[in-house]
PDB file of C-alpha atoms and ligand atoms in Angstrom:
ATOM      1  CA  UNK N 193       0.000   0.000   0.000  1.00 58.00           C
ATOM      2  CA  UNK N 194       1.418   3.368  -1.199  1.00 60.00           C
ATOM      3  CA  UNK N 195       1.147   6.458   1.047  1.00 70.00           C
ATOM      4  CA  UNK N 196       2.601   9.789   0.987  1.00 66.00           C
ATOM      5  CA  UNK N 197       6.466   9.395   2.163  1.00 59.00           C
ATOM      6  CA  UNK N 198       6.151   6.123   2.456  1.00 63.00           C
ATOM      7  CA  UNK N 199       9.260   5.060   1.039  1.00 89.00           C
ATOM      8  CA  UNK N 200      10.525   6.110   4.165  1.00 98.00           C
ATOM      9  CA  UNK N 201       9.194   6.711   8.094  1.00 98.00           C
ATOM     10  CA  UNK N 202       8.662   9.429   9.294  1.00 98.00           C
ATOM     11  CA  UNK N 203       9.505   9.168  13.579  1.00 99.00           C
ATOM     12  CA  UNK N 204       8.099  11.146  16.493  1.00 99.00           C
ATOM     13  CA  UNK N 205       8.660  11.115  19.642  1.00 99.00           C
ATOM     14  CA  UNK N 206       6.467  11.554  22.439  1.00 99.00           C
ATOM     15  CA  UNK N 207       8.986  11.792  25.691  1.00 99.00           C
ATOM     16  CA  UNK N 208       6.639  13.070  28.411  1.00 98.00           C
ATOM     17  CA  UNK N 209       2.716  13.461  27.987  1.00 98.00           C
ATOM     18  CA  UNK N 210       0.698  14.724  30.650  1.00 98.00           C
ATOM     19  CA  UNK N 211       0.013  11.166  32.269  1.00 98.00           C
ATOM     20  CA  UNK N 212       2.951   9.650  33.932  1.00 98.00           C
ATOM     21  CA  UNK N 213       3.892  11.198  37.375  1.00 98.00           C
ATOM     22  CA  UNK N 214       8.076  11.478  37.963  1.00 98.00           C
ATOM     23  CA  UNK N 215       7.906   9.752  41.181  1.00 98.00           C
ATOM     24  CA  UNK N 216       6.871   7.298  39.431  1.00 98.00           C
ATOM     25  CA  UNK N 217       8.502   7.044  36.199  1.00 98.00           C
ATOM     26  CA  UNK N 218      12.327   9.039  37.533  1.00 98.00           C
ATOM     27  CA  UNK N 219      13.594   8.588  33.750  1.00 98.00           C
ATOM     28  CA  UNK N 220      10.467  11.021  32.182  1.00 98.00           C
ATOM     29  CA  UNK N 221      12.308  13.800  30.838  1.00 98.00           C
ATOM     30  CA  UNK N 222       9.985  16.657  32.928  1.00 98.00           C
ATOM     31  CA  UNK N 223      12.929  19.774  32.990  1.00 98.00           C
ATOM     32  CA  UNK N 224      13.739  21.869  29.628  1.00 98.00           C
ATOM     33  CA  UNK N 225      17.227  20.395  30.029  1.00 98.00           C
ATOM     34  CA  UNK N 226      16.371  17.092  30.304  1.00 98.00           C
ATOM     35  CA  UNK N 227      13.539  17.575  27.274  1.00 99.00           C
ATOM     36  CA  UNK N 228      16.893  18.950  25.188  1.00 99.00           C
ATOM     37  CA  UNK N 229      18.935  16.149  26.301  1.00 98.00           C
ATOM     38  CA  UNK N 230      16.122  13.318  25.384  1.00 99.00           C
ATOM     39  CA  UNK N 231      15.126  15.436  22.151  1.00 99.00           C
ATOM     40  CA  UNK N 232      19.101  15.607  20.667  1.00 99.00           C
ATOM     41  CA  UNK N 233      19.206  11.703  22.036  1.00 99.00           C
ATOM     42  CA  UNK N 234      16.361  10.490  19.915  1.00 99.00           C
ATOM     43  CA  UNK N 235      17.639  12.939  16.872  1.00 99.00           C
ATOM     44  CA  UNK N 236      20.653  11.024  16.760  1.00 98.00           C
ATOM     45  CA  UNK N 237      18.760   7.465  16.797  1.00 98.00           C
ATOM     46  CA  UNK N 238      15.987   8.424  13.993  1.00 98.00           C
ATOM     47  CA  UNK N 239      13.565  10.346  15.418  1.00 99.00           C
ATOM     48  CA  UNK N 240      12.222  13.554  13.400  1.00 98.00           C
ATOM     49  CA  UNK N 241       9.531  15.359  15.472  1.00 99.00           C
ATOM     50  CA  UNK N 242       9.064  15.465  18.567  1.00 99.00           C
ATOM     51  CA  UNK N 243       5.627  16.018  20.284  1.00 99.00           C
ATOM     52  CA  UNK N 244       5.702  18.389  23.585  1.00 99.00           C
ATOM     53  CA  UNK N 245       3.815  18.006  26.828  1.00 99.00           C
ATOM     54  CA  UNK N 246       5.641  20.465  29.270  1.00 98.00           C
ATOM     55  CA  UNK N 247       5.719  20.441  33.084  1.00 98.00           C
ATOM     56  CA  UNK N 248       6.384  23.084  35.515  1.00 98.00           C
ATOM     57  CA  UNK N 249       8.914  23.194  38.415  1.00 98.00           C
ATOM     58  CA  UNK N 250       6.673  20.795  40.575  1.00 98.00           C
ATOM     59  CA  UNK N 251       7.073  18.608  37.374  1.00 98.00           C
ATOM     60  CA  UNK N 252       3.121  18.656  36.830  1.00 98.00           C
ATOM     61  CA  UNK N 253       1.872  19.555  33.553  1.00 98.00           C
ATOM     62  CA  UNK N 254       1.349  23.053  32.268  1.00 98.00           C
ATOM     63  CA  UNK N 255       0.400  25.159  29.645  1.00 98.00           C
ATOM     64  CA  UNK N 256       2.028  28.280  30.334  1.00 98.00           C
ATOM     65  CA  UNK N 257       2.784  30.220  27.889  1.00 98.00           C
ATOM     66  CA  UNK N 258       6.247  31.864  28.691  1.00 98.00           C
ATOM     67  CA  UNK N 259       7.524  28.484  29.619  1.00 98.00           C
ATOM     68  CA  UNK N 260       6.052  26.553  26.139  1.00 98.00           C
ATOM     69  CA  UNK N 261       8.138  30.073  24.367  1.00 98.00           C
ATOM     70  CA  UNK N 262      11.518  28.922  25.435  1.00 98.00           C
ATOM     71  CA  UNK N 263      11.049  25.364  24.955  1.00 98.00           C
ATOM     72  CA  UNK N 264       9.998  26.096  21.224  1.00 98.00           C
ATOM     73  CA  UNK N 265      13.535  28.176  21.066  1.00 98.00           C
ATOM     74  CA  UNK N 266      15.706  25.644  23.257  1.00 98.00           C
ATOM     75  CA  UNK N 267      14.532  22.592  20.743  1.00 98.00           C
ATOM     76  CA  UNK N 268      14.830  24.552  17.655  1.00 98.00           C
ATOM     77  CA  UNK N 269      18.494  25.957  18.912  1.00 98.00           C
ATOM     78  CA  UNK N 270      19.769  22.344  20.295  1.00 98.00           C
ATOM     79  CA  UNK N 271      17.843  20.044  17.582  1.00 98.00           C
ATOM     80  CA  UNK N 272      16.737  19.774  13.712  1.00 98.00           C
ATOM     81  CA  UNK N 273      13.623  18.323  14.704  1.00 98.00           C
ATOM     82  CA  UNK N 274      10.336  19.747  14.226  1.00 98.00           C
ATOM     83  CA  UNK N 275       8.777  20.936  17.458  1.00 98.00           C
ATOM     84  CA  UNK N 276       5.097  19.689  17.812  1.00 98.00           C
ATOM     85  CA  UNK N 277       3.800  20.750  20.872  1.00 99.00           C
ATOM     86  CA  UNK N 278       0.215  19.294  22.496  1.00 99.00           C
ATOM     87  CA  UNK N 279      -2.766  21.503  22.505  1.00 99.00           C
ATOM     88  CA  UNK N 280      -4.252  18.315  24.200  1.00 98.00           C
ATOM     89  CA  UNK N 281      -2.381  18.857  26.963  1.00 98.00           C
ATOM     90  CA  UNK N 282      -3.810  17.405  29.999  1.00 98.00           C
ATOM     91  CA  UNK N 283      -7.561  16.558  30.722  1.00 98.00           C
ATOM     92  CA  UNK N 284      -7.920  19.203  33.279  1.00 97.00           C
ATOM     93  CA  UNK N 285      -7.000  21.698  30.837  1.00 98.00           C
ATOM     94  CA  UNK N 286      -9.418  24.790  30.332  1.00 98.00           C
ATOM     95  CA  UNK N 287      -9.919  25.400  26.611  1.00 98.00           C
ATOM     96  CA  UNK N 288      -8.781  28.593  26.478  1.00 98.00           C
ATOM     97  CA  UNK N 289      -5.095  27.579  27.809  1.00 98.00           C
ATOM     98  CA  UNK N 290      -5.539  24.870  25.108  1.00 99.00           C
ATOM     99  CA  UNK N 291      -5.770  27.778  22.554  1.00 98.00           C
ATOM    100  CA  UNK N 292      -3.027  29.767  23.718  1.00 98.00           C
ATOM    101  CA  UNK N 293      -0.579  27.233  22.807  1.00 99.00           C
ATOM    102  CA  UNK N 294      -0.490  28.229  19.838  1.00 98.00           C
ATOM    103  CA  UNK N 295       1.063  31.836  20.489  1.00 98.00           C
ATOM    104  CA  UNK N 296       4.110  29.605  21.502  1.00 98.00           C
ATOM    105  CA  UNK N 297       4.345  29.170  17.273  1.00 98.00           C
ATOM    106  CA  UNK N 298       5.436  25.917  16.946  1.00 98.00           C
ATOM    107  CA  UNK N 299       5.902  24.538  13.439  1.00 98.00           C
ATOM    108  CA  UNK N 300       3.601  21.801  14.156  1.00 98.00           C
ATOM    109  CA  UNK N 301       0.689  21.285  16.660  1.00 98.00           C
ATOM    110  CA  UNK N 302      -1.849  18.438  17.731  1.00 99.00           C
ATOM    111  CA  UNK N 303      -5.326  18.431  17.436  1.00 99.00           C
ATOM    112  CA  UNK N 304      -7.880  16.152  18.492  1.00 98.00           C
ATOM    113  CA  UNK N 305     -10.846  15.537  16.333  1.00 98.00           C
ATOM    114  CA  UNK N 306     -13.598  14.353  18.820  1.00 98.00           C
ATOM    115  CA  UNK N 307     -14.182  13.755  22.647  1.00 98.00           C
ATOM    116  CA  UNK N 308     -13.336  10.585  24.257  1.00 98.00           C
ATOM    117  CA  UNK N 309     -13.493   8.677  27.496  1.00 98.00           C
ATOM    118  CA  UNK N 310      -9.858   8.397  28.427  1.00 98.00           C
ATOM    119  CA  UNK N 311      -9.646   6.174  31.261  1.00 97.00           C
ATOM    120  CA  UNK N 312     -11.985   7.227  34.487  1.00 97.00           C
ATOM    121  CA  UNK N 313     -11.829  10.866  32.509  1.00 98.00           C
ATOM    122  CA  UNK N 314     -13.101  12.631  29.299  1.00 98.00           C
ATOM    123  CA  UNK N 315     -11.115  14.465  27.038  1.00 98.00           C
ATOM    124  CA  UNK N 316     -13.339  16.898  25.644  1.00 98.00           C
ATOM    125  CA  UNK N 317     -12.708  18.084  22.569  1.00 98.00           C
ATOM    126  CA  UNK N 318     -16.226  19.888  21.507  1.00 98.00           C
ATOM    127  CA  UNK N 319     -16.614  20.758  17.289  1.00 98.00           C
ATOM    128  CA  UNK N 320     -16.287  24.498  18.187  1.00 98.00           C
ATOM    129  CA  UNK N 321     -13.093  23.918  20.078  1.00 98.00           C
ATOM    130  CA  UNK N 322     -11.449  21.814  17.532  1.00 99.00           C
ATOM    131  CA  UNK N 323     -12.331  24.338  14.732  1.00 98.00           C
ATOM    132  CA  UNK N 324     -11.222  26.872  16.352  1.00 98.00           C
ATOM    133  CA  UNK N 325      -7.746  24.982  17.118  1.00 98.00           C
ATOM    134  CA  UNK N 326      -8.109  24.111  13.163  1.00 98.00           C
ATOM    135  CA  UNK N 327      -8.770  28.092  12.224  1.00 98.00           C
ATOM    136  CA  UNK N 328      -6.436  28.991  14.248  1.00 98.00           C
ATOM    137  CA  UNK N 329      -3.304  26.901  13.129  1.00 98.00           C
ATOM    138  CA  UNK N 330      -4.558  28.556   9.659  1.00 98.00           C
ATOM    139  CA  UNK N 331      -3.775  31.603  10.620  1.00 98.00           C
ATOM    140  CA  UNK N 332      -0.275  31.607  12.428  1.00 98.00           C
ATOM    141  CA  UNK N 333       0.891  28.842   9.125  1.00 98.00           C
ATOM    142  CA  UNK N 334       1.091  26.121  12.067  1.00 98.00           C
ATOM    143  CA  UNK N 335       0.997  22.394  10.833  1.00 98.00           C
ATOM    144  CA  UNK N 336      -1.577  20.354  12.435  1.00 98.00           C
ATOM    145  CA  UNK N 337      -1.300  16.823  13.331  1.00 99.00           C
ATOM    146  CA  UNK N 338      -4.666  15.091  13.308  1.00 99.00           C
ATOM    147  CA  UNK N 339      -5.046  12.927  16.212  1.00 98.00           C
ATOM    148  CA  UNK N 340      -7.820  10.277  16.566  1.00 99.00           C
ATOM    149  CA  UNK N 341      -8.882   8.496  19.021  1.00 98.00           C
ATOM    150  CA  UNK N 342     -11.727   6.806  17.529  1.00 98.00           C
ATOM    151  CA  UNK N 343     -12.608   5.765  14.003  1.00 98.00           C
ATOM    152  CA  UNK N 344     -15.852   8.350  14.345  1.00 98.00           C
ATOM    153  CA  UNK N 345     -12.995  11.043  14.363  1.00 98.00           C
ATOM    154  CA  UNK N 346     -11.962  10.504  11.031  1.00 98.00           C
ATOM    155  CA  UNK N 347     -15.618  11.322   9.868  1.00 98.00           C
ATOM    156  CA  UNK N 348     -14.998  14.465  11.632  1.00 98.00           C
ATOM    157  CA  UNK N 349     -11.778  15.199  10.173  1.00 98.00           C
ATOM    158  CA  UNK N 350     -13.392  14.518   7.042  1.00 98.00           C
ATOM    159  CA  UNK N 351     -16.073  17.318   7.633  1.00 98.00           C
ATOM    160  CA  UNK N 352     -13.776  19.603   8.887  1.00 98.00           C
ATOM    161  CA  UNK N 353     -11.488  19.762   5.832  1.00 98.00           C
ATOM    162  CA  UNK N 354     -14.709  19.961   3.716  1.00 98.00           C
ATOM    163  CA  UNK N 355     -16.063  22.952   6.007  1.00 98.00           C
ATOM    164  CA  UNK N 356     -12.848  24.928   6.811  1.00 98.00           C
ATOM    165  CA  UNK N 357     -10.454  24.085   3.999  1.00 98.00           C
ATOM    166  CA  UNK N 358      -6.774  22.596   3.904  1.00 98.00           C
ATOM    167  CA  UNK N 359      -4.385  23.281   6.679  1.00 98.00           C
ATOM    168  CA  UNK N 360      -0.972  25.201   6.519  1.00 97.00           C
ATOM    169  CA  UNK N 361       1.352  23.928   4.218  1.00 96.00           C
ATOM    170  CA  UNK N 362      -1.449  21.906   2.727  1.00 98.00           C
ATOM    171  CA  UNK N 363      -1.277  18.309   3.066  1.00 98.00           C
ATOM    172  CA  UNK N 364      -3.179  16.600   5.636  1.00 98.00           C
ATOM    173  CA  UNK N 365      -1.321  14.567   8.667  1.00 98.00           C
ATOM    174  CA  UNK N 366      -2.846  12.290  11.132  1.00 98.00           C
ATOM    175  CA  UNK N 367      -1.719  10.569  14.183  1.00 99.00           C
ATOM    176  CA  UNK N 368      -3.848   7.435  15.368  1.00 99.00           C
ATOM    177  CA  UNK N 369      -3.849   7.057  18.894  1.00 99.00           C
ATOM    178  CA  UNK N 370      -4.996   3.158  19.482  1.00 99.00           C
ATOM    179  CA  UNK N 371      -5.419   1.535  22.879  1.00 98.00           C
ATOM    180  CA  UNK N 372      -6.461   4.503  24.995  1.00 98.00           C
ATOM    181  CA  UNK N 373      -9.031   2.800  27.628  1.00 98.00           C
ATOM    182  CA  UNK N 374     -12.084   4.168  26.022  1.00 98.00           C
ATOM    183  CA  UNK N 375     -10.970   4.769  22.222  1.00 98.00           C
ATOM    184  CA  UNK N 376     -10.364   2.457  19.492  1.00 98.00           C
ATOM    185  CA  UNK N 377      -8.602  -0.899  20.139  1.00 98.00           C
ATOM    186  CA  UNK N 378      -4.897  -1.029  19.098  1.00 98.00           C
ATOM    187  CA  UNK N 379      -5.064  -4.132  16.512  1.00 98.00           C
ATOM    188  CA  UNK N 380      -3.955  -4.610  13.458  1.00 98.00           C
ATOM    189  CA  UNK N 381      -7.919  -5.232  12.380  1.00 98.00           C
ATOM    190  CA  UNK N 382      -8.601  -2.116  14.156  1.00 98.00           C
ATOM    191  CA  UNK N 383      -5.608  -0.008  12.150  1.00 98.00           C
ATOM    192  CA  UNK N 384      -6.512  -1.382   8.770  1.00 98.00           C
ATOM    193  CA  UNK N 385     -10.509  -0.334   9.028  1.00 98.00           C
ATOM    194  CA  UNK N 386      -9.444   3.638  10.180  1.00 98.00           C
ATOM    195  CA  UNK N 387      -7.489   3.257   6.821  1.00 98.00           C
ATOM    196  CA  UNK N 388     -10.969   3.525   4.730  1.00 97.00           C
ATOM    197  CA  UNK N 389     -11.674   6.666   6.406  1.00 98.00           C
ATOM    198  CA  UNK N 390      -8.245   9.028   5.964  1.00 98.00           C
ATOM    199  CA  UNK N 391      -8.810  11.678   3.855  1.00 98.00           C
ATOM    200  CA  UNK N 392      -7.463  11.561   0.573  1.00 97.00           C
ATOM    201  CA  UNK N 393      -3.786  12.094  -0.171  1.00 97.00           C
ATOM    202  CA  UNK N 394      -3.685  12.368   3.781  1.00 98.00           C
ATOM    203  CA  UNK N 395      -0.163  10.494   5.679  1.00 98.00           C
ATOM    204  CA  UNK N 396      -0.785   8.799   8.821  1.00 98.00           C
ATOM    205  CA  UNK N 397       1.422   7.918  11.441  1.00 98.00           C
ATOM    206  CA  UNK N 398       0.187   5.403  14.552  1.00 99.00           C
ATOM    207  CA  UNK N 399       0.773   4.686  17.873  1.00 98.00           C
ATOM    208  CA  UNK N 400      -0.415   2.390  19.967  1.00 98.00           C
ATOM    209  CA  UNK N 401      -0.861   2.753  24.309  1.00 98.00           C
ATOM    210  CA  UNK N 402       1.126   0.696  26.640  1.00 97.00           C
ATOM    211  CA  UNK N 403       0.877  -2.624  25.589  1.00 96.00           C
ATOM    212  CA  UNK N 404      -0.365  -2.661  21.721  1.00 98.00           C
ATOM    213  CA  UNK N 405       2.580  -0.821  21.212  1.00 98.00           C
ATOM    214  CA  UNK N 406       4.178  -3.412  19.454  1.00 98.00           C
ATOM    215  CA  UNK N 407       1.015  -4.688  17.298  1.00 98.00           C
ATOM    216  CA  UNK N 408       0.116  -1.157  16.293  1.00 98.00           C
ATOM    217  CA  UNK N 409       3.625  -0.229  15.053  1.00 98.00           C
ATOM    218  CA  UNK N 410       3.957  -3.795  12.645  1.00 98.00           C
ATOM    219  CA  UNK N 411       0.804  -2.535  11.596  1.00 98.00           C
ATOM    220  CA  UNK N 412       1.574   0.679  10.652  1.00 98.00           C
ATOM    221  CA  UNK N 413       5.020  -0.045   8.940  1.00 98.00           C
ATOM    222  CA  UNK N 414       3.302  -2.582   6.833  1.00 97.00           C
ATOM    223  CA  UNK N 415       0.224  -0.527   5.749  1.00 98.00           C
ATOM    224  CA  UNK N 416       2.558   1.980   5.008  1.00 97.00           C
ATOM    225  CA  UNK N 417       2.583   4.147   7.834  1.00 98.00           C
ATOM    226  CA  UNK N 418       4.865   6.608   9.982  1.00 98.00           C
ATOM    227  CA  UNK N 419       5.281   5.667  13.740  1.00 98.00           C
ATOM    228  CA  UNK N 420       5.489   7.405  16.851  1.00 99.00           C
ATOM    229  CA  UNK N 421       6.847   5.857  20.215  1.00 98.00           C
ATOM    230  CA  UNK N 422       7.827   7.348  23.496  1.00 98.00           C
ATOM    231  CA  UNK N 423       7.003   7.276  27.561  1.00 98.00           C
ATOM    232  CA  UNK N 424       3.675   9.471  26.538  1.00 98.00           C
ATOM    233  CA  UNK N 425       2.578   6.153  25.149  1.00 98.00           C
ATOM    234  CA  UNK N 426       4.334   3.304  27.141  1.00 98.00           C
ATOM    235  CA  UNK N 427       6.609   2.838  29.784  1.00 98.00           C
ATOM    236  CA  UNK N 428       7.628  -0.803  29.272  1.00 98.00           C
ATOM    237  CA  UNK N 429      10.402  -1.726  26.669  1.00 98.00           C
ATOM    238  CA  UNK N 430       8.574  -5.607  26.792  1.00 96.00           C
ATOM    239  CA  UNK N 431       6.903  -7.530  29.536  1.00 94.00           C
ATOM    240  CA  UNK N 432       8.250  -6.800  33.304  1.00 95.00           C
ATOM    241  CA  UNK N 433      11.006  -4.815  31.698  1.00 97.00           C
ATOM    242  CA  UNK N 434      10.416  -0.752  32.100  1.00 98.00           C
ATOM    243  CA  UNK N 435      11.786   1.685  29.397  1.00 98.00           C
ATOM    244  CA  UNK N 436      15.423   2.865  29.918  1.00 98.00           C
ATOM    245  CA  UNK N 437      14.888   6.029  28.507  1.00 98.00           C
ATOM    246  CA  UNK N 438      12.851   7.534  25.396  1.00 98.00           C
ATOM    247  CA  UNK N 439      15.720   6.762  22.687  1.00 98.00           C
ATOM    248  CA  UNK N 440      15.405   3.238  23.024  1.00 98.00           C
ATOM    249  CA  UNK N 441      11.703   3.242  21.842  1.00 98.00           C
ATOM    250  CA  UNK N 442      13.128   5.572  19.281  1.00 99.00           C
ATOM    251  CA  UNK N 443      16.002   3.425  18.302  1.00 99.00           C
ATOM    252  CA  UNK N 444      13.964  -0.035  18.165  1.00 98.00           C
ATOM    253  CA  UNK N 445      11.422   1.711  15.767  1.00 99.00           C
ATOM    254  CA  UNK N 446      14.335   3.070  13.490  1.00 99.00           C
ATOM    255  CA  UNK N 447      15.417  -0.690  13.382  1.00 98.00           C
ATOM    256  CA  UNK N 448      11.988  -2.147  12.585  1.00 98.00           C
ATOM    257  CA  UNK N 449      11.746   0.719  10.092  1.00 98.00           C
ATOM    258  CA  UNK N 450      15.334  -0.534   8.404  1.00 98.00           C
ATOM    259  CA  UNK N 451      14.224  -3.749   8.203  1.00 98.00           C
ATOM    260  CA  UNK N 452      10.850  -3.227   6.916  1.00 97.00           C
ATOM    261  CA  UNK N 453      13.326  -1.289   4.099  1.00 97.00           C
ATOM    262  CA  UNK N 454      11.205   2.010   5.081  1.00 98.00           C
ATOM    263  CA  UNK N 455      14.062   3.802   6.869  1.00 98.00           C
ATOM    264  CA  UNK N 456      13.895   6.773   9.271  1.00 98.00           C
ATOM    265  CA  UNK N 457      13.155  10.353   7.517  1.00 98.00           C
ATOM    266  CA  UNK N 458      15.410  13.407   8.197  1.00 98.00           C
ATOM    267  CA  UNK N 459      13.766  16.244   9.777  1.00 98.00           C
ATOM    268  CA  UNK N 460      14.149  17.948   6.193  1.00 97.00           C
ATOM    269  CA  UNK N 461      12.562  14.586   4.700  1.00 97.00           C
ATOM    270  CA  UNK N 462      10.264  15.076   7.157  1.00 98.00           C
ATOM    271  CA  UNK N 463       8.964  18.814   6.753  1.00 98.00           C
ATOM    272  CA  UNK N 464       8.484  18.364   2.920  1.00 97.00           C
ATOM    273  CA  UNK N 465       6.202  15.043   3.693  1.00 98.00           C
ATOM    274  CA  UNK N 466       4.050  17.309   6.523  1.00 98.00           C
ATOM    275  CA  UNK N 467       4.312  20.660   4.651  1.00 98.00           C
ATOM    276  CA  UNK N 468       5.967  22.300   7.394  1.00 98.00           C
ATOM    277  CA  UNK N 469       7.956  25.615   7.163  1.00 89.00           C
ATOM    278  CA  UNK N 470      11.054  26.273   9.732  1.00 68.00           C
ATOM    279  CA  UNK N 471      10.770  28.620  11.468  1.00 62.00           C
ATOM    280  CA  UNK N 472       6.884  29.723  11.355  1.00 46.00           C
ATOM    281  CA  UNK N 473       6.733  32.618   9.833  1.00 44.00           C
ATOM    282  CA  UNK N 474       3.411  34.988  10.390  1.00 44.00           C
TER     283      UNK N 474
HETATM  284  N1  KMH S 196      -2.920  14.038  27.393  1.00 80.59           N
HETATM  285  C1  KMH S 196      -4.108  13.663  26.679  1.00 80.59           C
HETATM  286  C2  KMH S 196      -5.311  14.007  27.476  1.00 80.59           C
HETATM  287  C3  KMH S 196      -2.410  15.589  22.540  1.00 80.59           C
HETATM  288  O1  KMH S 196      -1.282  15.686  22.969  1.00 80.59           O
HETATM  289  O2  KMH S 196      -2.861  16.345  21.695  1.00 80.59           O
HETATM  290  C4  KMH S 196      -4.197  14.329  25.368  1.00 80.59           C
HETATM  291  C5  KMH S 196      -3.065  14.160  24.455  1.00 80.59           C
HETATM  292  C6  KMH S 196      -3.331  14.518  23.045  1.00 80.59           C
HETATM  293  O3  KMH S 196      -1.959  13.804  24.812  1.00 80.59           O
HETATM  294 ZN1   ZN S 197       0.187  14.235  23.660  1.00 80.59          ZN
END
């Protein structure tokens, strides 16, 4: 199956989230200098994007603004990658904060095309809010990255593109997110039937949550598809063994990605596949 890039893979990383608490989990990279440290880590091992969740000094997540700023700068100064940073951020998050993440102009930025139970929570993610995310990644030439939770969401992403129009740079990127407790199982099955549904001409990428991790990203690689991996998504390398640090997900997806003869994309590879500019430019 042919898809856009697909002669190669294109690899994010997802180092933190909003999920995993550092007393729990000592190796999540929760500090701008250990964020640099992971981020120039996975560059070197294949990874082309990385995907931001940032915490504050109590190592909780936040949105703030000042703080998202200079870790746009410190990634772009210390790394090629493209900076992605979450306006999912974490369930507790107002709207509005969700919004202002984009002020931080990042090249690239999620967003999530429906609600969804997410474990014992929601993650709300009304139509207004989502095209208002969509609108407003128009408008500052930041390049979305679709996330779904759900098949449903592809319907939406669907009506969205029909309603609002292409997003910056003008090719359309999306990110499933399989095995969240309340979203779409991560299965091959499951991976291969939210195929139907991608908007034409659209690139997909897939991960899958804690332990379809390693079913989702065969998957993906076979049907054509980019990965991501990182401690967002899982924090154990295999059974009883926990994850050393984010560049080993990073480096055993780069392997599978050699092997399946689909090799890692540069960040330059990268930005032509996803359409992104460096650095935003208003
Ligand atoms: N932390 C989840 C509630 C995103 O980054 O856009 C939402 C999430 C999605 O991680
Ligand atoms: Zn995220």
């Amino acid at each position: 199956m042919s898809r856009p890039g697909s002669h190669g893979t294109l690899l994010t990383v997802a180092p933190t989230g909003a999920e995993h608490a550092k007393a729990d989990v000592p190796q999540l990279p929760v500090t701008l200098a250990e964020l640099v440290r992971t981020a120039q880590a996975c560059e070197q091992v294949g990874a082309a994007m990385v995907h931001v969740h940032i915490r504050g000094a109590d190592a909780k997540p936040t949105l703030d603004l000042g703080l998202l700023k200079e870790t746009v700068a410190a990634l772009r100064e210390h790394t090629d990658l493209i900076v992605q940073l979450s306006t999912g951020g974490a369930v507790t998050d107002p709207e509005a904060d969700r919004l202002r993440v984009l002020d931080a102009l990042p090249d690239s930025a999620s967003c999530t095309m429906g609600t969804v139970n997410f474990g014992d929570d929601v993650f709300l993610n009304r139509w207004e809010f989502v095209v208002a995310l969509h609108k407003g990644m128009q408008e500052r030439g930041i390049v979305p990255e679709y996330e779904i939770f759900d098949i449903g969401q592809l319907a939406s992403l669907r009506r969205l593109l029909d309603q609002h129009g292409l997003p910056a740079g003008g090719k359309v990127h999306v990110d499933l997110v399989m095995g969240v407790p309340g979203g779409m199982p991560g299965d091959a099955e499951t991976l291969v039937a939210a195929l139907r549904l991608l908007p034409e001409g659209a690139s997909f990428s897939a991960t899958g949550i804690g332990r379809t991790t390693l079913p989702v990203m065969l998957t993906a690689l076979a049907a054509g598809g980019h990965l991501r991996v990182g401690m967002e998504d899982t924090i154990s390398y295999a059974k009883g063994q926990p994850v050393r640090d984010n560049a080993q997900l990073v480096a055993r997806a780069a392997g599978l990605a050699k092997i399946a003869q689909r090799p890692p994309l540069s960040p330059a590879q990268a930005r032509a596949l996803l359409g992104v500019r460096s650095p935003v430019q208003v």
